[in-house]
mmCIF file of C-alpha atoms in Angstrom:
data_model
loop_
_atom_site.group_PDB
_atom_site.id
_atom_site.type_symbol
_atom_site.label_atom_id
_atom_site.label_comp_id
_atom_site.label_asym_id
_atom_site.label_seq_id
_atom_site.Cartn_x
_atom_site.Cartn_y
_atom_site.Cartn_z
ATOM 1 C CA MET A 16 91.425 20.863 80.504
ATOM 2 C CA ASP A 17 91.636 20.323 84.242
ATOM 3 C CA ILE A 18 88.879 17.862 85.135
ATOM 4 C CA LEU A 19 88.551 19.488 88.547
ATOM 5 C CA SER A 20 87.584 22.774 86.887
ATOM 6 C CA ILE A 21 84.447 21.297 85.303
ATOM 7 C CA ARG A 22 81.393 23.051 86.703
ATOM 8 C CA PHE A 23 77.996 21.572 87.458
ATOM 9 C CA LEU A 24 76.556 23.673 84.623
ATOM 10 C CA ASP A 25 79.016 22.040 82.188
ATOM 11 C CA ILE A 26 77.754 18.595 83.176
ATOM 12 C CA LEU A 27 74.149 19.793 82.920
ATOM 13 C CA ASP A 28 74.902 21.225 79.461
ATOM 14 C CA ILE A 29 76.250 17.870 78.239
ATOM 15 C CA VAL A 30 73.309 15.957 79.726
ATOM 16 C CA LEU A 31 70.749 18.270 78.102
ATOM 17 C CA ILE A 32 72.439 17.980 74.693
ATOM 18 C CA ALA A 33 72.491 14.180 75.061
ATOM 19 C CA ILE A 34 68.778 14.161 75.951
ATOM 20 C CA LEU A 35 67.979 16.433 72.985
ATOM 21 C CA LEU A 36 69.896 14.232 70.520
ATOM 22 C CA TYR A 37 68.301 11.101 71.975
ATOM 23 C CA TYR A 38 64.815 12.527 71.591
ATOM 24 C CA VAL A 39 65.498 13.735 68.034
ATOM 25 C CA TYR A 40 66.667 10.226 67.140
ATOM 26 C CA LYS A 41 63.545 8.693 68.733
ATOM 27 C CA LEU A 42 61.423 11.154 66.776
ATOM 28 C CA VAL A 43 62.895 10.239 63.373
ATOM 29 C CA ARG A 44 63.577 6.552 64.071
ATOM 30 C CA GLY A 45 61.860 4.280 61.575
ATOM 31 C CA THR A 46 61.425 7.052 58.990
ATOM 32 C CA VAL A 47 63.440 8.137 55.967
ATOM 33 C CA ALA A 48 64.542 11.173 57.995
ATOM 34 C CA VAL A 49 66.700 8.968 60.252
ATOM 35 C CA ASN A 50 69.169 8.441 57.394
ATOM 36 C CA ILE A 51 69.371 12.208 56.868
ATOM 37 C CA PHE A 52 69.899 12.712 60.602
ATOM 38 C CA ILE A 53 72.758 10.182 60.668
ATOM 39 C CA GLY A 54 74.284 11.787 57.567
ATOM 40 C CA ILE A 55 74.230 15.218 59.213
ATOM 41 C CA VAL A 56 75.927 13.841 62.337
ATOM 42 C CA ILE A 57 78.647 12.222 60.196
ATOM 43 C CA ILE A 58 79.266 15.441 58.237
ATOM 44 C CA TYR A 59 79.525 17.421 61.472
ATOM 45 C CA LEU A 60 82.036 14.945 62.956
ATOM 46 C CA VAL A 61 84.131 15.017 59.751
ATOM 47 C CA TRP A 62 84.062 18.823 59.838
ATOM 48 C CA ARG A 63 85.340 18.878 63.426
ATOM 49 C CA LEU A 64 88.030 16.331 62.517
ATOM 50 C CA THR A 65 89.262 18.455 59.585
ATOM 51 C CA GLN A 66 89.542 21.416 61.940
ATOM 52 C CA LEU A 67 91.628 19.387 64.405
ATOM 53 C CA LEU A 68 93.908 18.152 61.606
ATOM 54 C CA GLN A 69 94.126 21.694 60.171
ATOM 55 C CA MET A 70 92.922 20.606 56.731
ATOM 56 C CA GLU A 71 92.024 24.156 55.794
ATOM 57 C CA LEU A 72 90.525 23.653 52.318
ATOM 58 C CA LEU A 73 88.187 20.798 53.228
ATOM 59 C CA SER A 74 87.396 22.435 56.563
ATOM 60 C CA SER A 75 86.350 25.685 54.868
ATOM 61 C CA VAL A 76 84.105 23.816 52.392
ATOM 62 C CA LEU A 77 82.408 21.871 55.182
ATOM 63 C CA ASP A 78 82.162 25.041 57.251
ATOM 64 C CA GLN A 79 80.098 26.685 54.518
ATOM 65 C CA PHE A 80 77.957 23.570 54.190
ATOM 66 C CA VAL A 81 77.259 23.432 57.940
ATOM 67 C CA GLY A 82 76.430 27.153 58.011
ATOM 68 C CA VAL A 83 73.870 26.947 55.194
ATOM 69 C CA GLY A 84 72.708 23.523 56.374
ATOM 70 C CA MET A 85 70.690 24.984 59.250
ATOM 71 C CA PHE A 86 68.192 26.447 56.768
ATOM 72 C CA ALA A 87 68.049 23.144 54.899
ATOM 73 C CA LEU A 88 67.309 21.321 58.161
ATOM 74 C CA ILE A 89 64.157 23.375 58.693
ATOM 75 C CA VAL A 90 62.860 22.269 55.275
ATOM 76 C CA VAL A 91 63.957 18.622 55.508
ATOM 77 C CA PHE A 92 62.693 18.079 59.062
ATOM 78 C CA GLN A 93 59.560 20.201 58.762
ATOM 79 C CA GLN A 94 57.192 17.476 59.984
ATOM 80 C CA GLU A 95 59.509 16.382 62.805
ATOM 81 C CA ILE A 96 59.981 19.978 64.014
ATOM 82 C CA ARG A 97 56.204 20.456 63.947
ATOM 83 C CA LYS A 98 55.686 17.328 66.057
ATOM 84 C CA PHE A 99 58.390 18.400 68.496
ATOM 85 C CA LEU A 100 56.795 21.844 68.954
ATOM 86 C CA LEU A 101 53.352 20.265 69.320
ATOM 87 C CA MET A 102 54.720 17.951 72.003
ATOM 88 C CA ILE A 103 56.311 20.864 73.881
ATOM 89 C CA GLY A 104 53.185 23.009 73.545
ATOM 90 C CA SER A 105 50.796 20.266 74.650
ATOM 91 C CA ALA A 106 52.895 19.080 77.595
ATOM 92 C CA ASN A 107 51.976 20.133 81.121
ATOM 93 C CA ILE A 108 55.229 20.418 83.065
ATOM 94 C CA THR A 109 53.635 21.090 86.422
ATOM 95 C CA LYS A 110 50.984 18.396 86.418
ATOM 96 C CA ASN A 111 52.063 14.903 87.459
ATOM 97 C CA GLY A 112 55.312 15.095 85.495
ATOM 98 C CA ARG A 113 53.546 14.767 82.151
ATOM 99 C CA PHE A 114 56.294 16.607 80.336
ATOM 100 C CA PHE A 115 58.881 13.958 81.212
ATOM 101 C CA ARG A 116 56.480 11.169 80.364
ATOM 102 C CA SER A 117 55.873 12.810 76.978
ATOM 103 C CA LEU A 118 59.611 12.561 76.328
ATOM 104 C CA LYS A 119 59.211 8.803 76.899
ATOM 105 C CA PHE A 120 62.061 8.594 79.380
ATOM 106 C CA THR A 121 59.732 7.670 82.240
ATOM 107 C CA ARG A 122 57.062 5.857 80.263
ATOM 108 C CA ASN A 123 56.937 2.105 80.448
ATOM 109 C CA ASP A 124 54.714 0.503 77.857
ATOM 110 C CA ASP A 125 56.222 -2.918 78.410
ATOM 111 C CA SER A 126 53.755 -3.366 81.264
ATOM 112 C CA GLU A 127 51.006 -5.941 81.141
ATOM 113 C CA ASP A 128 48.403 -3.193 80.541
ATOM 114 C CA GLY A 129 50.378 -1.828 77.574
ATOM 115 C CA ALA A 130 50.716 -5.244 75.988
ATOM 116 C CA THR A 131 47.026 -6.025 76.580
ATOM 117 C CA LYS A 132 45.956 -2.762 74.930
ATOM 118 C CA VAL A 133 47.836 -3.611 71.735
ATOM 119 C CA ASP A 134 46.484 -7.171 71.707
ATOM 120 C CA ILE A 135 42.911 -5.916 72.103
ATOM 121 C CA ILE A 136 43.268 -3.436 69.240
ATOM 122 C CA VAL A 137 44.945 -5.875 66.828
ATOM 123 C CA ASP A 138 42.517 -8.696 67.683
ATOM 124 C CA ALA A 139 39.590 -6.336 67.038
ATOM 125 C CA CYS A 140 41.084 -5.225 63.695
ATOM 126 C CA GLU A 141 41.708 -8.847 62.711
ATOM 127 C CA SER A 142 38.087 -9.762 63.515
ATOM 128 C CA MET A 143 36.715 -6.723 61.638
ATOM 129 C CA GLY A 144 38.976 -7.557 58.695
ATOM 130 C CA ARG A 145 37.377 -10.991 58.393
ATOM 131 C CA THR A 146 33.903 -9.426 58.172
ATOM 132 C CA LYS A 147 35.152 -6.488 56.037
ATOM 133 C CA THR A 148 34.019 -3.951 58.592
ATOM 134 C CA GLY A 149 35.649 -0.588 57.946
ATOM 135 C CA ALA A 150 37.462 1.000 60.891
ATOM 136 C CA LEU A 151 39.805 3.878 61.687
ATOM 137 C CA ILE A 152 41.585 3.815 65.061
ATOM 138 C CA VAL A 153 43.947 6.511 66.367
ATOM 139 C CA ILE A 154 46.272 5.672 69.273
ATOM 140 C CA LYS A 155 47.580 8.651 71.244
ATOM 141 C CA ARG A 156 51.269 8.807 72.128
ATOM 142 C CA SER A 157 52.586 12.113 73.535
ATOM 143 C CA THR A 158 50.790 14.787 71.472
ATOM 144 C CA LYS A 159 47.371 15.794 72.791
ATOM 145 C CA LEU A 160 44.499 15.068 70.405
ATOM 146 C CA ASP A 161 41.911 17.461 71.866
ATOM 147 C CA PHE A 162 41.746 19.437 68.610
ATOM 148 C CA VAL A 163 40.323 16.392 66.789
ATOM 149 C CA LYS A 164 38.420 14.843 69.710
ATOM 150 C CA ASN A 165 36.262 17.967 69.872
ATOM 151 C CA SER A 166 34.925 17.151 66.393
ATOM 152 C CA GLY A 167 33.360 13.903 67.611
ATOM 153 C CA ASP A 168 31.653 12.408 70.655
ATOM 154 C CA GLU A 169 33.723 12.318 73.828
ATOM 155 C CA MET A 170 33.760 8.961 75.618
ATOM 156 C CA ASN A 171 35.363 7.394 78.652
ATOM 157 C CA ILE A 172 35.009 3.664 78.011
ATOM 158 C CA GLU A 173 37.363 0.951 79.216
ATOM 159 C CA LEU A 174 39.053 -0.550 76.154
ATOM 160 C CA ASN A 175 37.998 -4.075 75.208
ATOM 161 C CA GLN A 176 37.488 -5.975 71.969
ATOM 162 C CA PRO A 177 33.646 -6.145 71.966
ATOM 163 C CA ILE A 178 33.432 -2.376 72.501
ATOM 164 C CA VAL A 179 35.746 -1.653 69.549
ATOM 165 C CA GLU A 180 33.860 -4.012 67.246
ATOM 166 C CA SER A 181 30.420 -2.770 68.324
ATOM 167 C CA ILE A 182 31.397 0.872 67.675
ATOM 168 C CA PHE A 183 32.459 0.100 64.094
ATOM 169 C CA PHE A 184 29.520 -2.266 63.426
ATOM 170 C CA LYS A 185 27.921 -1.091 60.173
ATOM 171 C CA ASN A 186 24.536 -0.316 61.757
ATOM 172 C CA SER A 187 26.046 1.457 64.764
ATOM 173 C CA PRO A 188 25.428 5.232 64.929
ATOM 174 C CA LEU A 189 29.065 5.646 66.044
ATOM 175 C CA HIS A 190 30.780 3.759 63.213
ATOM 176 C CA ASP A 191 31.360 6.761 60.933
ATOM 177 C CA GLY A 192 34.617 8.580 61.642
ATOM 178 C CA ALA A 193 37.619 7.686 63.783
ATOM 179 C CA MET A 194 37.991 6.251 67.263
ATOM 180 C CA VAL A 195 40.582 7.762 69.616
ATOM 181 C CA ILE A 196 42.311 5.554 72.194
ATOM 182 C CA GLU A 197 44.260 7.083 75.074
ATOM 183 C CA GLU A 198 45.993 4.827 77.603
ATOM 184 C CA ASN A 199 43.464 1.987 78.082
ATOM 185 C CA LYS A 200 40.307 3.931 77.277
ATOM 186 C CA VAL A 201 38.245 4.874 74.246
ATOM 187 C CA THR A 202 38.035 8.651 74.668
ATOM 188 C CA ALA A 203 36.250 9.703 71.467
ATOM 189 C CA THR A 204 34.259 8.313 68.546
ATOM 190 C CA ARG A 205 32.934 9.742 65.266
ATOM 191 C CA VAL A 206 36.027 11.936 65.152
ATOM 192 C CA ILE A 207 36.773 13.919 61.990
ATOM 193 C CA LEU A 208 40.484 13.825 61.120
ATOM 194 C CA PRO A 209 42.504 16.127 58.843
ATOM 195 C CA VAL A 210 42.867 14.533 55.410
ATOM 196 C CA SER A 211 46.316 14.360 53.813
ATOM 197 C CA ASN A 212 46.823 15.876 50.361
ATOM 198 C CA ASP A 213 49.900 13.748 49.681
ATOM 199 C CA ARG A 214 49.711 12.744 46.003
ATOM 200 C CA SER A 215 51.987 9.752 46.551
ATOM 201 C CA ILE A 216 49.216 7.844 48.377
ATOM 202 C CA PRO A 217 48.008 5.067 46.016
ATOM 203 C CA LEU A 218 44.583 5.683 44.482
ATOM 204 C CA ARG A 219 43.251 2.401 45.879
ATOM 205 C CA PHE A 220 43.243 3.958 49.355
ATOM 206 C CA GLY A 221 40.183 6.000 50.285
ATOM 207 C CA LEU A 222 39.373 8.762 52.758
ATOM 208 C CA ARG A 223 39.962 6.562 55.818
ATOM 209 C CA HIS A 224 43.553 5.970 54.789
ATOM 210 C CA ARG A 225 44.091 9.621 53.857
ATOM 211 C CA ALA A 226 42.702 10.687 57.224
ATOM 212 C CA ALA A 227 45.035 8.230 58.976
ATOM 213 C CA VAL A 228 47.995 9.673 57.069
ATOM 214 C CA GLY A 229 46.806 13.211 57.868
ATOM 215 C CA ILE A 230 46.624 12.760 61.662
ATOM 216 C CA THR A 231 50.012 11.005 61.790
ATOM 217 C CA GLU A 232 51.574 13.796 59.721
ATOM 218 C CA LYS A 233 50.372 16.442 62.168
ATOM 219 C CA THR A 234 50.915 14.531 65.438
ATOM 220 C CA ASP A 235 52.968 11.595 66.706
ATOM 221 C CA ALA A 236 49.849 9.417 67.015
ATOM 222 C CA LEU A 237 49.610 5.945 65.486
ATOM 223 C CA ALA A 238 46.728 4.926 63.215
ATOM 224 C CA LEU A 239 45.184 1.622 62.138
ATOM 225 C CA VAL A 240 42.769 1.291 59.222
ATOM 226 C CA VAL A 241 40.627 -1.708 58.304
ATOM 227 C CA SER A 242 39.462 -1.585 54.681
ATOM 228 C CA GLU A 243 35.777 -2.377 54.169
ATOM 229 C CA GLU A 244 36.520 -3.407 50.567
ATOM 230 C CA THR A 245 39.325 -5.907 51.198
ATOM 231 C CA GLY A 246 39.441 -6.351 54.979
ATOM 232 C CA GLN A 247 43.167 -5.498 54.877
ATOM 233 C CA ILE A 248 44.717 -3.856 57.939
ATOM 234 C CA SER A 249 46.982 -0.832 57.347
ATOM 235 C CA TYR A 250 49.333 0.639 59.945
ATOM 236 C CA ILE A 251 50.338 4.301 59.576
ATOM 237 C CA ARG A 252 53.066 6.075 61.534
ATOM 238 C CA ASP A 253 54.637 9.492 60.834
ATOM 239 C CA GLY A 254 52.487 9.892 57.731
ATOM 240 C CA GLU A 255 53.820 6.688 56.156
ATOM 241 C CA PHE A 256 52.429 3.195 55.670
ATOM 242 C CA THR A 257 54.390 0.698 57.763
ATOM 243 C CA MET A 258 54.678 -2.736 56.179
ATOM 244 C CA PHE A 259 54.307 -5.938 58.181
ATOM 245 C CA GLU A 260 54.224 -9.619 57.241
ATOM 246 C CA SER A 261 51.786 -10.906 59.869
ATOM 247 C CA ASN A 262 49.532 -9.679 62.653
ATOM 248 C CA GLU A 263 52.105 -10.865 65.179
ATOM 249 C CA GLU A 264 54.682 -8.604 63.568
ATOM 250 C CA LEU A 265 52.123 -5.786 63.654
ATOM 251 C CA ARG A 266 51.679 -6.276 67.408
ATOM 252 C CA GLU A 267 55.421 -6.052 67.964
ATOM 253 C CA ARG A 268 55.756 -2.933 65.817
ATOM 254 C CA ILE A 269 52.990 -1.117 67.700
ATOM 255 C CA LYS A 270 54.420 -2.138 71.093
ATOM 256 C CA GLU A 271 57.833 -0.896 70.003
ATOM 257 C CA ASP A 272 56.414 2.422 68.764
ATOM 258 C CA LEU A 273 54.511 2.959 72.030
ATOM 259 C CA ARG A 274 57.686 2.678 74.147
#
C-alpha cells in the first residue's frame, strides 16, 4: 500500500477503532470478562495469521468460530453491553463535553479534590464500622443515576465526613436506604436501589449488599456497604465483591476505579 494514498478517513477509522477497543478494555478491566476479552483478541489474531499463511483447514475452523462467536459475545458480555448502552444513552454530547468525559479520556480523578473525596468516604465508612452503623453508599461514575435518585430525597450537600456519618446515624430520619455521591456532593439520600437476584451471593449478606450488587450490575457505579452486624466494609464493582487487605488498599482501588 502506498502510504501517500492513505486518506484522512482511513486515519479516523483506525483512531475510532482504537478508542472503541480501549474503552471496551476499560469497561471489563478488573472483572472475569477481561480474560474472555483477551482470549477473543488472541483467537482473532491467530485466525488472521492462518489466513496470511494460507493454512486453509485451521483457517476455515476459526472462520466458523469467529462467525458464530458474535452471538456468543452478546450473551457473555450482556452486562458490559448494557452498561455501554446506558453510558451512551445518558451522555449529553452537546453540553460541556460530557460525552467525552464519560469515556474517561478527559477526566482527571488524580486531582486533590478526587483524592479528598475518596478519603472522606473511606474514613466515614471506617468510623461507622467501629460503631457498627449500617451504611450503603453509591458513587457515580459515568452512568446517570436519576432513575434511582428519584426514589429518595434529592440533596445538594458538600461532601464531608460528619455529613456522611450523621445521615447514617441510627436515629436519623435519612439513614434508611442508600446515599448517592456525585463529584464532591451528596445528591440523594434514602434511595431505593434495585436488588440483585444473584444466587451466588453468600447468605450472610443482607439486603444492603444485594442492593449494592444490583446497582453495580445495572450501572458502572461503585458501591460501599458497612455491615451493622459486623462493622465490615464491603466494596462492590461491576456486580462483584472486590477484596482488599486494608483500608489503604481500599482507597487505592477506589481511586483507580474512578480514573
